[in-house]
CSV table of C-alpha atoms in Angstrom, one decimal:
chain,number,residue,atom,x,y,z
V,17,MET,CA,184.4,64.2,135.6
V,18,LEU,CA,181.0,65.7,135.4
V,19,GLU,CA,178.3,63.7,137.0
V,20,TYR,CA,174.6,64.3,137.6
V,21,ALA,CA,171.7,62.8,139.5
V,22,TYR,CA,169.4,61.9,136.5
V,23,TYR,CA,165.6,62.7,136.7
V,24,PRO,CA,163.9,61.3,133.7
V,25,GLY,CA,160.5,62.0,134.6
V,26,CYS,CA,157.3,60.0,133.8
V,27,SER,CA,157.1,60.9,130.0
V,28,LEU,CA,160.6,59.8,129.3
V,29,GLU,CA,159.6,56.2,130.7
V,30,CYS,CA,157.0,55.9,127.8
V,31,THR,CA,155.7,58.5,125.2
V,32,ALA,CA,159.3,60.0,125.1
V,33,ALA,CA,161.4,56.9,125.7
V,34,SER,CA,163.6,58.0,122.7
V,35,TYR,CA,164.4,61.2,124.3
V,36,ASP,CA,165.6,59.1,127.4
V,37,LYS,CA,167.7,56.8,125.4
V,38,SER,CA,169.3,59.5,123.4
V,39,ILE,CA,170.2,61.6,126.4
V,40,ARG,CA,171.7,58.6,128.2
V,41,GLU,CA,173.7,57.7,124.9
V,42,VAL,CA,175.0,61.3,124.3
V,43,PHE,CA,176.2,61.6,127.9
V,44,LYS,CA,177.8,58.4,127.9
V,45,ALA,CA,179.8,59.4,124.6
V,46,LEU,CA,180.8,62.8,126.1
V,47,GLY,CA,182.0,61.1,129.4
V,48,VAL,CA,179.3,62.8,131.5
V,49,GLY,CA,178.0,60.4,134.2
V,50,LEU,CA,174.4,60.0,134.8
V,51,LYS,CA,173.1,58.3,137.9
V,52,GLU,CA,169.5,57.9,137.9
V,53,ILE,CA,167.7,59.1,141.1
V,54,GLU,CA,166.6,55.7,142.8
V,55,ASP,CA,162.8,55.4,143.0
V,56,TRP,CA,162.1,58.9,142.0
V,57,ASN,CA,158.6,60.1,141.7
V,58,CYS,CA,156.4,62.4,139.6
V,59,CYS,CA,157.4,66.0,140.0
V,60,GLY,CA,153.7,66.9,140.2
V,61,ALA,CA,153.6,68.6,136.7
V,62,THR,CA,151.7,71.8,136.0
V,63,MET,CA,148.6,70.0,137.4
V,64,TYR,CA,149.4,69.5,141.0
V,65,MET,CA,150.1,72.9,141.3
V,66,SER,CA,146.4,73.7,140.1
V,67,VAL,CA,145.2,71.8,143.1
V,68,LYS,CA,147.3,72.0,145.9
V,69,LYS,CA,150.5,74.1,146.3
V,70,ILE,CA,152.4,72.9,149.3
V,71,VAL,CA,151.6,69.2,148.4
V,72,GLY,CA,152.8,69.8,145.0
V,73,TYR,CA,156.0,71.1,146.2
V,74,ALA,CA,156.6,68.6,148.8
V,75,ILE,CA,156.4,65.7,146.3
V,76,SER,CA,158.9,67.7,144.1
V,77,ALA,CA,160.9,68.0,147.0
V,78,ARG,CA,161.2,64.3,147.8
V,79,ASN,CA,163.2,64.1,144.3
V,80,LEU,CA,165.4,67.0,145.5
V,81,ALA,CA,166.1,65.4,148.8
V,82,LEU,CA,167.1,62.1,147.2
V,83,ALA,CA,169.4,63.9,145.0
V,84,GLN,CA,170.9,65.8,147.9
V,85,LYS,CA,171.6,62.5,149.4
V,86,MET,CA,173.6,61.6,146.2
V,87,GLY,CA,175.4,64.8,146.7
V,88,MET,CA,174.7,65.7,142.9
V,89,ASP,CA,173.2,68.4,141.0
V,90,ILE,CA,170.1,67.0,139.0
V,91,CYS,CA,169.9,66.8,135.3
V,92,ALA,CA,166.2,66.9,134.1
V,93,PRO,CA,165.4,66.5,130.3
V,94,CYS,CA,161.8,66.9,130.5
V,95,SER,CA,161.3,70.8,130.4
V,96,SER,CA,158.2,70.5,132.4
V,97,CYS,CA,159.9,68.7,135.2
V,98,TYR,CA,162.8,71.0,134.9
V,99,THR,CA,160.7,74.0,135.6
V,100,ILE,CA,158.7,72.5,138.3
V,101,LEU,CA,161.6,71.1,140.2
V,102,ARG,CA,163.3,74.4,139.9
V,103,LYS,CA,160.2,76.3,141.1
V,104,ALA,CA,159.9,73.9,144.1
V,105,ASN,CA,163.6,74.5,144.8
V,106,ARG,CA,163.3,78.3,144.5
V,107,HIS,CA,160.2,78.4,146.5
V,108,ILE,CA,161.6,76.4,149.5
V,109,GLU,CA,164.5,78.7,149.4
V,110,TRP,CA,162.6,82.0,149.2
V,111,GLU,CA,160.1,81.4,152.0
V,112,PRO,CA,161.4,79.9,155.4
V,113,LYS,CA,157.8,79.3,156.6
V,114,GLU,CA,157.1,77.2,153.5
V,115,ARG,CA,160.6,75.4,154.0
V,116,GLU,CA,159.7,74.5,157.5
V,117,LYS,CA,156.3,73.0,156.3
V,118,ILE,CA,157.9,71.1,153.4
V,119,ASN,CA,160.5,69.7,155.6
V,120,GLU,CA,157.9,68.6,158.0
V,121,ALA,CA,156.1,66.7,155.3
V,122,LEU,CA,159.4,65.2,154.0
V,123,ALA,CA,160.0,64.0,157.5
V,124,ALA,CA,157.0,61.7,157.1
V,125,ALA,CA,159.3,59.7,154.9
V,126,ASN,CA,162.5,60.3,156.9
V,127,LEU,CA,163.7,62.9,154.4
V,128,SER,CA,165.0,66.5,154.5
V,129,TYR,CA,166.1,69.1,152.1
V,130,ASP,CA,168.1,72.4,152.5
V,131,THR,CA,168.1,73.8,148.9
V,132,THR,CA,171.7,72.8,148.1
V,133,ILE,CA,170.9,71.4,144.8
V,134,ALA,CA,170.8,72.9,141.4
V,135,ILE,CA,168.6,71.6,138.6
V,136,LYS,CA,170.0,71.6,135.1
V,137,HIS,CA,168.6,71.0,131.7
V,138,PRO,CA,170.6,68.7,129.5
V,139,LEU,CA,170.9,71.5,126.9
V,140,ASP,CA,172.5,73.7,129.3
V,141,ILE,CA,174.9,71.2,130.6
V,142,LEU,CA,176.0,70.3,127.0
V,143,VAL,CA,176.6,73.9,125.8
V,144,ASN,CA,177.8,75.5,129.1
V,145,GLU,CA,179.4,72.6,131.2
V,146,VAL,CA,180.7,70.1,128.5
V,147,GLY,CA,181.3,73.1,126.1
V,148,LEU,CA,181.0,73.3,122.4
V,149,ASP,CA,184.7,72.8,121.8
V,150,ALA,CA,184.6,69.4,123.5
V,151,ILE,CA,181.5,68.5,121.5
V,152,LYS,CA,183.0,69.5,118.2
V,153,ALA,CA,186.1,67.4,118.9
V,154,LYS,CA,184.0,64.4,118.9
V,155,VAL,CA,181.7,65.0,115.9
V,156,VAL,CA,182.3,62.2,113.5
V,157,ARG,CA,179.4,62.8,111.2
V,158,PRO,CA,178.9,66.3,110.6
V,159,LEU,CA,175.1,67.2,110.0
V,160,ASP,CA,175.9,69.6,107.1
V,161,GLY,CA,173.1,70.2,104.8
V,162,ILE,CA,170.3,69.6,107.3
V,163,LYS,CA,168.2,72.5,108.2
V,164,VAL,CA,166.7,72.5,111.6
V,165,ALA,CA,164.1,74.7,113.3
V,166,PRO,CA,165.4,74.9,116.9
V,167,TYR,CA,162.2,75.0,119.0
V,168,TYR,CA,162.8,75.8,122.6
V,169,GLY,CA,159.2,75.9,123.8
V,170,CYS,CA,158.3,77.6,127.1
V,171,GLN,CA,159.5,75.8,130.1
V,172,ILE,CA,163.3,75.9,129.5
V,173,VAL,CA,163.6,79.4,129.1
V,174,ARG,CA,160.8,80.9,131.3
V,175,PRO,CA,159.9,82.0,133.7
V,176,HIS,CA,163.4,82.6,134.9
V,177,GLY,CA,165.6,82.4,131.9
V,178,GLN,CA,168.1,80.6,133.8
V,179,PHE,CA,170.6,79.9,131.2
V,180,ASP,CA,169.4,81.8,128.2
V,181,ASP,CA,167.3,84.7,127.2
V,182,VAL,CA,163.5,84.4,127.5
V,183,ASP,CA,162.6,85.9,124.1
V,184,ASP,CA,165.5,84.8,121.9
V,185,PRO,CA,167.4,82.0,123.4
V,186,VAL,CA,170.4,80.8,121.1
V,187,THR,CA,171.9,77.8,123.1
V,188,MET,CA,170.3,75.2,120.8
V,189,ASP,CA,171.1,77.2,117.8
V,190,LYS,CA,175.0,77.3,118.7
V,191,LEU,CA,174.8,73.5,119.6
V,192,LEU,CA,173.2,72.7,116.1
V,193,SER,CA,175.8,74.9,114.3
V,194,THR,CA,178.7,72.9,116.2
V,195,LEU,CA,177.2,69.8,114.9
V,196,GLY,CA,177.4,71.2,111.5
V,197,ALA,CA,173.6,71.5,110.9
V,198,GLU,CA,172.0,74.5,109.9
V,199,PRO,CA,169.6,76.2,112.4
V,200,VAL,CA,167.1,78.2,110.4
V,201,TYR,CA,165.5,81.5,111.4
V,202,TYR,CA,162.6,80.4,113.6
V,203,PRO,CA,160.7,83.3,115.1
V,204,SER,CA,158.3,80.8,117.0
V,205,LYS,CA,161.1,79.4,118.8
V,206,VAL,CA,159.6,80.2,122.3
V,207,ARG,CA,155.8,80.0,121.3
V,208,CYS,CA,153.7,77.8,123.3
V,209,CYS,CA,152.6,74.5,121.8
V,210,GLY,CA,149.5,74.5,124.2
V,211,GLY,CA,150.9,71.6,126.5
V,212,MET,CA,148.1,69.8,128.2
V,213,LEU,CA,145.6,71.8,126.1
V,214,MET,CA,145.8,69.0,123.4
V,215,THR,CA,143.8,66.8,125.8
V,216,THR,CA,141.5,69.4,127.2
V,217,GLN,CA,141.1,71.9,124.5
V,218,GLU,CA,142.0,70.3,121.3
V,219,ASP,CA,140.9,73.0,118.9
V,220,ILE,CA,143.2,75.7,120.6
V,221,ALA,CA,146.2,73.4,120.7
V,222,LEU,CA,145.8,72.3,117.1
V,223,LYS,CA,145.7,75.9,116.1
V,224,LEU,CA,149.0,76.7,118.1
V,225,ASN,CA,150.8,73.8,116.6
V,226,ASN,CA,149.8,74.7,113.1
V,227,CYS,CA,151.5,78.1,113.6
V,228,LEU,CA,154.5,76.3,114.7
V,229,LEU,CA,154.7,74.0,111.7
V,230,GLN,CA,153.9,76.7,109.4
V,231,ALA,CA,156.8,79.0,110.6
V,232,ALA,CA,159.1,75.9,110.3
V,233,ALA,CA,157.9,75.2,106.9
V,234,ASP,CA,158.1,78.9,105.8
V,235,ASN,CA,161.8,79.1,106.9
V,236,GLY,CA,162.8,75.9,104.9
V,237,ALA,CA,163.3,73.6,107.9
V,238,ASP,CA,163.9,69.9,107.2
V,239,MET,CA,162.8,69.0,110.9
V,240,ILE,CA,162.0,70.7,114.1
V,241,ALA,CA,164.3,70.0,117.3
V,242,THR,CA,162.5,69.9,120.5
V,243,ALA,CA,163.7,69.8,124.1
V,244,CYS,CA,160.3,68.6,125.7
V,245,PRO,CA,158.3,65.6,125.6
V,246,LEU,CA,154.9,67.4,125.3
V,247,CYS,CA,156.0,69.7,122.5
V,248,GLU,CA,157.4,66.7,120.5
V,249,MET,CA,154.1,64.8,120.9
V,250,ASN,CA,151.8,67.7,120.1
V,251,LEU,CA,153.7,68.6,116.9
V,252,GLU,CA,154.4,65.0,115.8
V,253,ALA,CA,151.5,62.8,116.8
V,254,TYR,CA,148.8,65.5,115.8
V,255,GLN,CA,150.5,66.7,112.7
V,256,GLY,CA,147.9,64.4,110.6
V,257,LYS,CA,145.0,65.9,112.5
V,258,ILE,CA,146.4,69.5,111.8
V,259,ASN,CA,146.8,68.7,108.1
V,260,GLN,CA,143.0,67.5,108.2
V,261,ARG,CA,141.9,70.6,110.0
V,262,PHE,CA,143.7,73.4,108.1
V,263,GLY,CA,144.2,71.7,104.7
V,264,THR,CA,147.9,71.8,105.0
V,265,LYS,CA,150.1,69.1,104.0
V,266,PHE,CA,152.9,69.1,106.7
V,267,ASN,CA,155.1,66.1,107.0
V,268,ILE,CA,157.9,67.6,109.1
V,269,PRO,CA,159.9,65.1,111.2
V,270,ILE,CA,160.1,66.3,114.8
V,271,VAL,CA,163.2,65.2,116.8
V,272,TYR,CA,164.9,65.9,120.1
V,273,PHE,CA,167.9,67.8,120.0
V,274,SER,CA,169.7,65.0,121.5
V,275,HIS,CA,169.1,62.8,118.4
V,276,LEU,CA,170.9,65.2,116.4
V,277,VAL,CA,173.8,65.5,118.9
V,278,GLY,CA,173.9,61.5,118.9
V,279,VAL,CA,173.9,61.1,115.3
V,280,ALA,CA,176.8,63.5,114.8
V,281,LEU,CA,178.6,61.6,117.5
V,282,GLY,CA,178.3,58.4,115.6
V,283,ILE,CA,175.6,56.8,117.8
V,284,SER,CA,173.3,54.6,116.0
V,285,PRO,CA,169.8,55.9,115.4
V,286,LYS,CA,168.4,52.6,116.6
V,287,ALA,CA,170.1,52.9,120.0
V,288,MET,CA,168.4,56.2,120.5
V,289,GLY,CA,164.9,55.0,119.6
V,290,ILE,CA,164.8,57.3,116.4
V,291,ASP,CA,162.8,54.3,114.9
V,292,SER,CA,159.9,55.1,117.5
V,293,LEU,CA,159.2,58.4,115.9
V,294,ILE,CA,156.0,58.6,113.8
V,295,ILE,CA,157.3,60.6,111.1
V,296,PRO,CA,160.8,59.2,110.2
V,297,PRO,CA,163.5,61.8,110.0
V,298,THR,CA,165.0,60.4,106.7
V,299,LYS,CA,167.7,63.2,106.2
V,300,LEU,CA,169.0,62.4,109.7
V,301,THR,CA,169.0,58.7,109.4
V,302,ALA,CA,170.5,58.8,105.9
V,303,LYS,CA,173.4,61.0,107.6
V,304,ALA,CA,173.8,58.1,110.2
V,305,GLU,CA,174.3,55.7,107.3
V,306,GLY,CA,176.9,58.0,105.6
V,307,VAL,CA,174.9,59.2,102.8
V,308,ARG,CA,175.8,62.5,101.5
V,309,ILE,CA,173.0,65.0,101.4
L,1,MET,CA,147.4,90.6,153.1
L,2,ALA,CA,144.3,92.8,154.1
L,3,GLU,CA,142.0,94.5,151.8
L,4,ARG,CA,142.1,98.2,152.1
L,5,ILE,CA,138.4,98.6,151.0
L,6,ALA,CA,136.1,96.1,152.6
L,7,PRO,CA,132.6,96.5,151.4
L,8,PHE,CA,132.3,93.2,149.8
L,9,PRO,CA,129.4,90.7,150.2
L,10,LYS,CA,130.2,87.9,152.6
L,11,ALA,CA,130.7,85.1,149.9
L,12,GLU,CA,132.9,87.5,147.8
L,13,ALA,CA,135.0,88.7,150.8
L,14,GLU,CA,135.6,84.8,151.8
L,15,LEU,CA,136.9,84.1,148.3
L,16,ARG,CA,139.0,87.1,148.3
L,17,ALA,CA,140.6,86.0,151.6
L,18,ALA,CA,141.5,82.8,150.0
L,19,PHE,CA,142.9,84.3,147.1
L,20,TRP,CA,145.1,86.8,149.3
L,21,GLU,CA,146.3,84.0,151.2
L,22,GLN,CA,147.3,82.1,147.9
L,23,VAL,CA,149.1,85.0,146.3
L,24,SER,CA,151.0,86.0,149.5
L,25,SER,CA,152.7,82.5,149.6
L,26,PHE,CA,154.9,82.7,146.5
L,27,PRO,CA,157.6,84.9,145.6
L,28,ASP,CA,156.5,88.4,144.3
L,29,GLY,CA,152.7,87.3,144.6
L,30,HIS,CA,151.7,90.6,146.1
L,31,LYS,CA,152.9,92.5,143.0
L,32,VAL,CA,149.5,91.7,141.6
L,33,THR,CA,148.3,95.1,143.1
L,34,ASN,CA,150.8,96.9,140.8
L,35,CYS,CA,148.8,96.3,137.5
L,36,ILE,CA,148.7,99.3,135.3
L,37,GLN,CA,146.1,97.7,133.0
L,38,CYS,CA,148.4,98.0,129.8
L,39,GLY,CA,147.2,94.7,128.3
L,40,THR,CA,150.6,93.4,127.6
L,41,CYS,CA,149.6,90.0,129.2
L,42,THR,CA,146.8,89.7,127.0
L,43,GLY,CA,148.8,90.7,123.8
L,44,THR,CA,151.4,88.1,124.5
L,45,CYS,CA,149.2,85.3,125.6
L,46,PRO,CA,148.9,82.6,122.8
L,47,VAL,CA,145.4,81.5,124.0
L,48,SER,CA,143.8,84.8,125.0
L,49,TYR,CA,141.8,84.9,121.8
L,50,ALA,CA,139.8,81.9,123.0
L,51,MET,CA,139.3,83.3,126.6
L,52,ASP,CA,136.0,84.6,128.0
L,53,ILE,CA,137.8,87.0,130.2
L,54,THR,CA,141.4,88.1,129.0
L,55,PRO,CA,144.3,88.3,131.7
L,56,ARG,CA,144.1,91.9,132.0
L,57,GLN,CA,140.4,91.9,132.4
L,58,THR,CA,141.0,89.4,135.1
L,59,ILE,CA,142.7,91.8,137.4
L,60,ALA,CA,140.2,94.6,136.4
L,61,LEU,CA,137.3,92.3,137.4
L,62,PHE,CA,139.1,91.4,140.6
L,63,ARG,CA,139.4,95.1,141.5
L,64,ALA,CA,135.8,95.5,140.7
L,65,GLY,CA,134.8,93.0,143.5
L,66,LEU,CA,133.9,90.1,140.9
L,67,LEU,CA,136.2,87.4,141.9
L,68,GLU,CA,133.4,84.8,141.7
L,69,GLU,CA,133.0,85.8,138.1
L,70,ILE,CA,136.6,85.1,137.5
L,71,LEU,CA,136.6,81.7,139.1
L,72,ARG,CA,133.6,80.8,136.9
L,73,SER,CA,135.3,81.7,133.6
L,74,ARG,CA,137.2,79.4,131.3
L,75,THR,CA,140.2,81.6,131.3
L,76,ILE,CA,142.1,80.1,134.3
L,77,TRP,CA,141.9,76.8,132.9
L,78,LEU,CA,142.8,77.8,129.5
L,79,CYS,CA,146.3,79.0,130.7
L,80,ALA,CA,148.7,76.6,129.4
L,81,SER,CA,151.4,77.8,131.8
L,82,CYS,CA,153.8,79.1,129.1
L,83,TYR,CA,154.9,82.1,131.2
L,84,SER,CA,154.9,84.7,128.4
L,85,CYS,CA,153.0,87.0,130.2
L,86,THR,CA,155.1,86.7,133.5
L,87,VAL,CA,158.4,87.6,131.6
L,88,ARG,CA,156.8,90.6,129.8
L,89,CYS,CA,154.7,92.1,132.4
L,90,PRO,CA,156.2,95.7,133.1
L,91,SER,CA,155.0,95.7,136.5
L,92,GLY,CA,156.7,92.4,137.5
L,93,ILE,CA,153.5,90.7,138.2
L,94,LYS,CA,153.7,86.9,138.3
L,95,ILE,CA,150.7,86.3,136.3
L,96,THR,CA,151.1,82.6,135.6
L,97,ASP,CA,151.4,81.9,139.2
L,98,THR,CA,148.3,84.1,139.9
L,99,MET,CA,146.5,81.9,137.5
L,100,TYR,CA,147.5,78.9,139.5
L,101,ALA,CA,146.4,80.5,142.7
L,102,LEU,CA,143.0,81.2,141.1
L,103,LYS,CA,142.7,77.6,140.1
L,104,ARG,CA,143.5,76.5,143.7
L,105,VAL,CA,140.8,78.8,144.9
L,106,ALA,CA,138.3,77.4,142.3
L,107,MET,CA,139.3,73.9,143.3
L,108,GLU,CA,139.0,74.6,147.0
L,109,LYS,CA,135.6,76.5,146.8
L,110,GLN,CA,134.4,74.3,144.0
L,111,ILE,CA,133.4,76.8,141.7
L,112,HIS,CA,133.8,76.2,138.0
L,113,ALA,CA,132.7,77.2,134.6
L,114,PRO,CA,129.5,75.4,133.6
L,115,HIS,CA,130.1,72.6,131.0
L,116,PHE,CA,133.8,73.0,131.1
L,117,PRO,CA,135.4,70.0,132.9
L,118,VAL,CA,139.2,70.9,132.5
L,119,HIS,CA,139.9,70.8,136.1
L,120,THR,CA,138.9,67.3,136.4
L,121,LEU,CA,142.0,66.4,134.6
L,122,SER,CA,144.2,68.1,137.3
L,123,LYS,CA,141.9,66.0,140.0
L,124,ALA,CA,142.6,62.7,138.2
L,125,PHE,CA,146.3,63.6,137.9
L,126,VAL,CA,146.5,64.1,141.6
L,127,LYS,CA,144.8,60.7,142.5
L,128,ASN,CA,147.3,59.0,140.0
L,129,VAL,CA,150.2,60.3,141.8
L,130,TYR,CA,148.8,59.2,145.2
L,131,LYS,CA,148.3,55.8,143.7
L,132,TYR,CA,151.4,55.1,141.8
L,133,GLY,CA,153.8,57.8,142.8
L,134,ARG,CA,154.1,58.6,139.2
L,135,ASN,CA,151.9,59.8,136.3
L,136,TYR,CA,150.0,57.0,134.3
L,137,GLU,CA,149.3,58.7,131.0
L,138,LEU,CA,147.0,56.2,129.6
L,139,GLY,CA,144.9,55.9,132.8
L,140,LEU,CA,144.9,59.7,133.1
L,141,GLY,CA,143.6,60.1,129.7
L,142,ILE,CA,140.8,57.5,129.9
L,143,ARG,CA,139.8,58.7,133.1
L,144,TYR,CA,139.3,62.4,131.9
L,145,PHE,CA,137.5,61.4,128.7
L,146,LEU,CA,135.3,59.1,130.7
L,147,LYS,CA,134.1,62.0,132.7
L,148,SER,CA,134.2,64.8,130.1
L,149,ASN,CA,133.5,63.5,126.6
L,150,ILE,CA,133.1,59.7,126.1
L,151,VAL,CA,132.6,60.1,122.4
L,152,LYS,CA,136.1,61.7,122.1
L,153,LEU,CA,137.6,58.4,123.9
L,154,PHE,CA,136.7,56.5,120.7
L,155,THR,CA,138.2,58.9,118.3
L,156,LEU,CA,141.2,59.0,120.1
L,157,SER,CA,141.8,55.1,119.6
L,158,GLY,CA,143.6,55.8,116.5
L,159,PHE,CA,146.1,58.0,118.1
L,160,GLY,CA,146.6,55.5,120.9
L,161,LEU,CA,147.2,52.6,118.4
L,162,THR,CA,149.9,54.6,116.6
L,163,MET,CA,151.6,55.3,119.7
L,164,MET,CA,151.3,51.8,121.0
L,165,ARG,CA,152.7,50.4,117.8
L,166,ARG,CA,155.8,52.4,118.5
L,167,GLY,CA,156.1,51.3,121.9
L,168,ARG,CA,155.2,54.8,123.1
L,169,LEU,CA,152.1,54.0,125.1
L,170,GLY,CA,152.5,52.4,128.5
L,171,LEU,CA,149.4,50.3,129.0
L,172,LEU,CA,150.2,49.4,132.7
L,173,PRO,CA,150.9,52.1,135.4
L,174,LYS,CA,154.4,52.1,136.7
L,175,LYS,CA,154.2,52.2,140.5
L,176,ILE,CA,157.3,53.3,142.4
L,177,ARG,CA,158.8,51.0,145.0
L,178,ARG,CA,158.4,53.3,148.0
L,179,VAL,CA,155.0,54.7,147.1
L,180,ASN,CA,154.3,54.8,150.9
L,181,GLU,CA,156.9,57.6,151.2
L,182,VAL,CA,155.1,59.7,148.6
L,183,ARG,CA,151.8,58.9,150.3
L,184,ALA,CA,153.0,59.9,153.7
L,185,ILE,CA,154.4,63.2,152.3
L,186,ILE,CA,151.2,63.9,150.6
L,187,ASN,CA,149.1,63.2,153.7
L,188,ARG,CA,151.3,65.2,156.0
L,189,ALA,CA,151.6,68.1,153.6
L,190,ASN,CA,147.9,68.1,153.2
L,191,GLN,CA,147.6,69.1,156.9
L,192,PHE,CA,149.1,72.5,155.8
L,193,GLU,CA,146.6,73.1,153.1
L,194,GLU,CA,143.7,73.1,155.3
L,195,ILE,CA,144.3,76.4,157.2
């Protein structure tokens, strides 16, 4: 049986709780084990690296060391955590001198790490480990009639393109088709949402997200599927502000790709926290209730 | 990495030394010397339109011995870390990582763009992690806007309420149980930063 050390990350505890719930439910339904890393800490995000590098990697490495103790690879749904943990891992592997320093820092907490752990994103796990055939066999509510813009964002495909192309990834497209949904042409699939710029430079971030929403609307998407808590929040919670600023009338639901998988597998939207979304994905919830679209 | 040409004023030479140390400590960091000034980075950057110095110009200015000017620019703090430039650079330069290196030099030397307090968010973040072992989103936001833009704090209350009603805003920080471990790791690792 597939089993992973689960690293939810800070956002999934709070602003993206529905991402956390849906990943747990979907993995359970597919028979993939998720064992939360006990007492995990913040990965350091993009911000720690802006201040101090070795310290940033060292706190990331605590999580890696804890997973190593469990003897399992990590499943990290937050794309920022995913990239940061992978970066720390790669860095420790690449530079023996740094590895020494980081292990010395870890020793202060009686831990050590020797880069034997792989960090994986649930999208990668679902498509490449569980497999599309296995998922298809468990689909009880095909999502036919739902058009979805597959939005990958930056961090799961870049910088290293671990499981898909950096410019034109198709993993989520394939997954959506397997569920019966229609992935629409979405040229902005790897364009940046601005990330933390929504806090620090709102004007810029609003503009970036306006482009993302416009591209989805232009291509007839009923909703946008994301794989990152920050993308989801920027696109959803600021949609009203974008409408005000640019005179648009967007009302595009933003869901996590795992919500779509869950509904197709017959999991109730409530169990996945879909009711906590600001813009209700009515087509998806109707599907869950068995309404034909 | 030593500079081949060295007629820089003392202040600039010191900054450059700090920069070289930063770029030599990550994979392919040294490739920054391979820049052919093609501008692919600037063309692919989703925020270059708002930068005072574009990514391509950053490297040109560095070559001209104007590192301090780069550190005083908004550019390094506008980089949203999307890695578009990194994957497209034909010379294999790790531009995003170089931006991080510049941010760290700016933090270390306390050289910042005037009236542009973006770096204080990173500082607040680092404090949060030391205190709780995790990020405390609400606390981070409040701390940042208190320092940068108090008026904005009030305009954001609507957003806060929307998120709160849906149970998506944690009012209290979540502290990990063994936060002492994280602090011990940070304290020990900090010694390596002060070289």
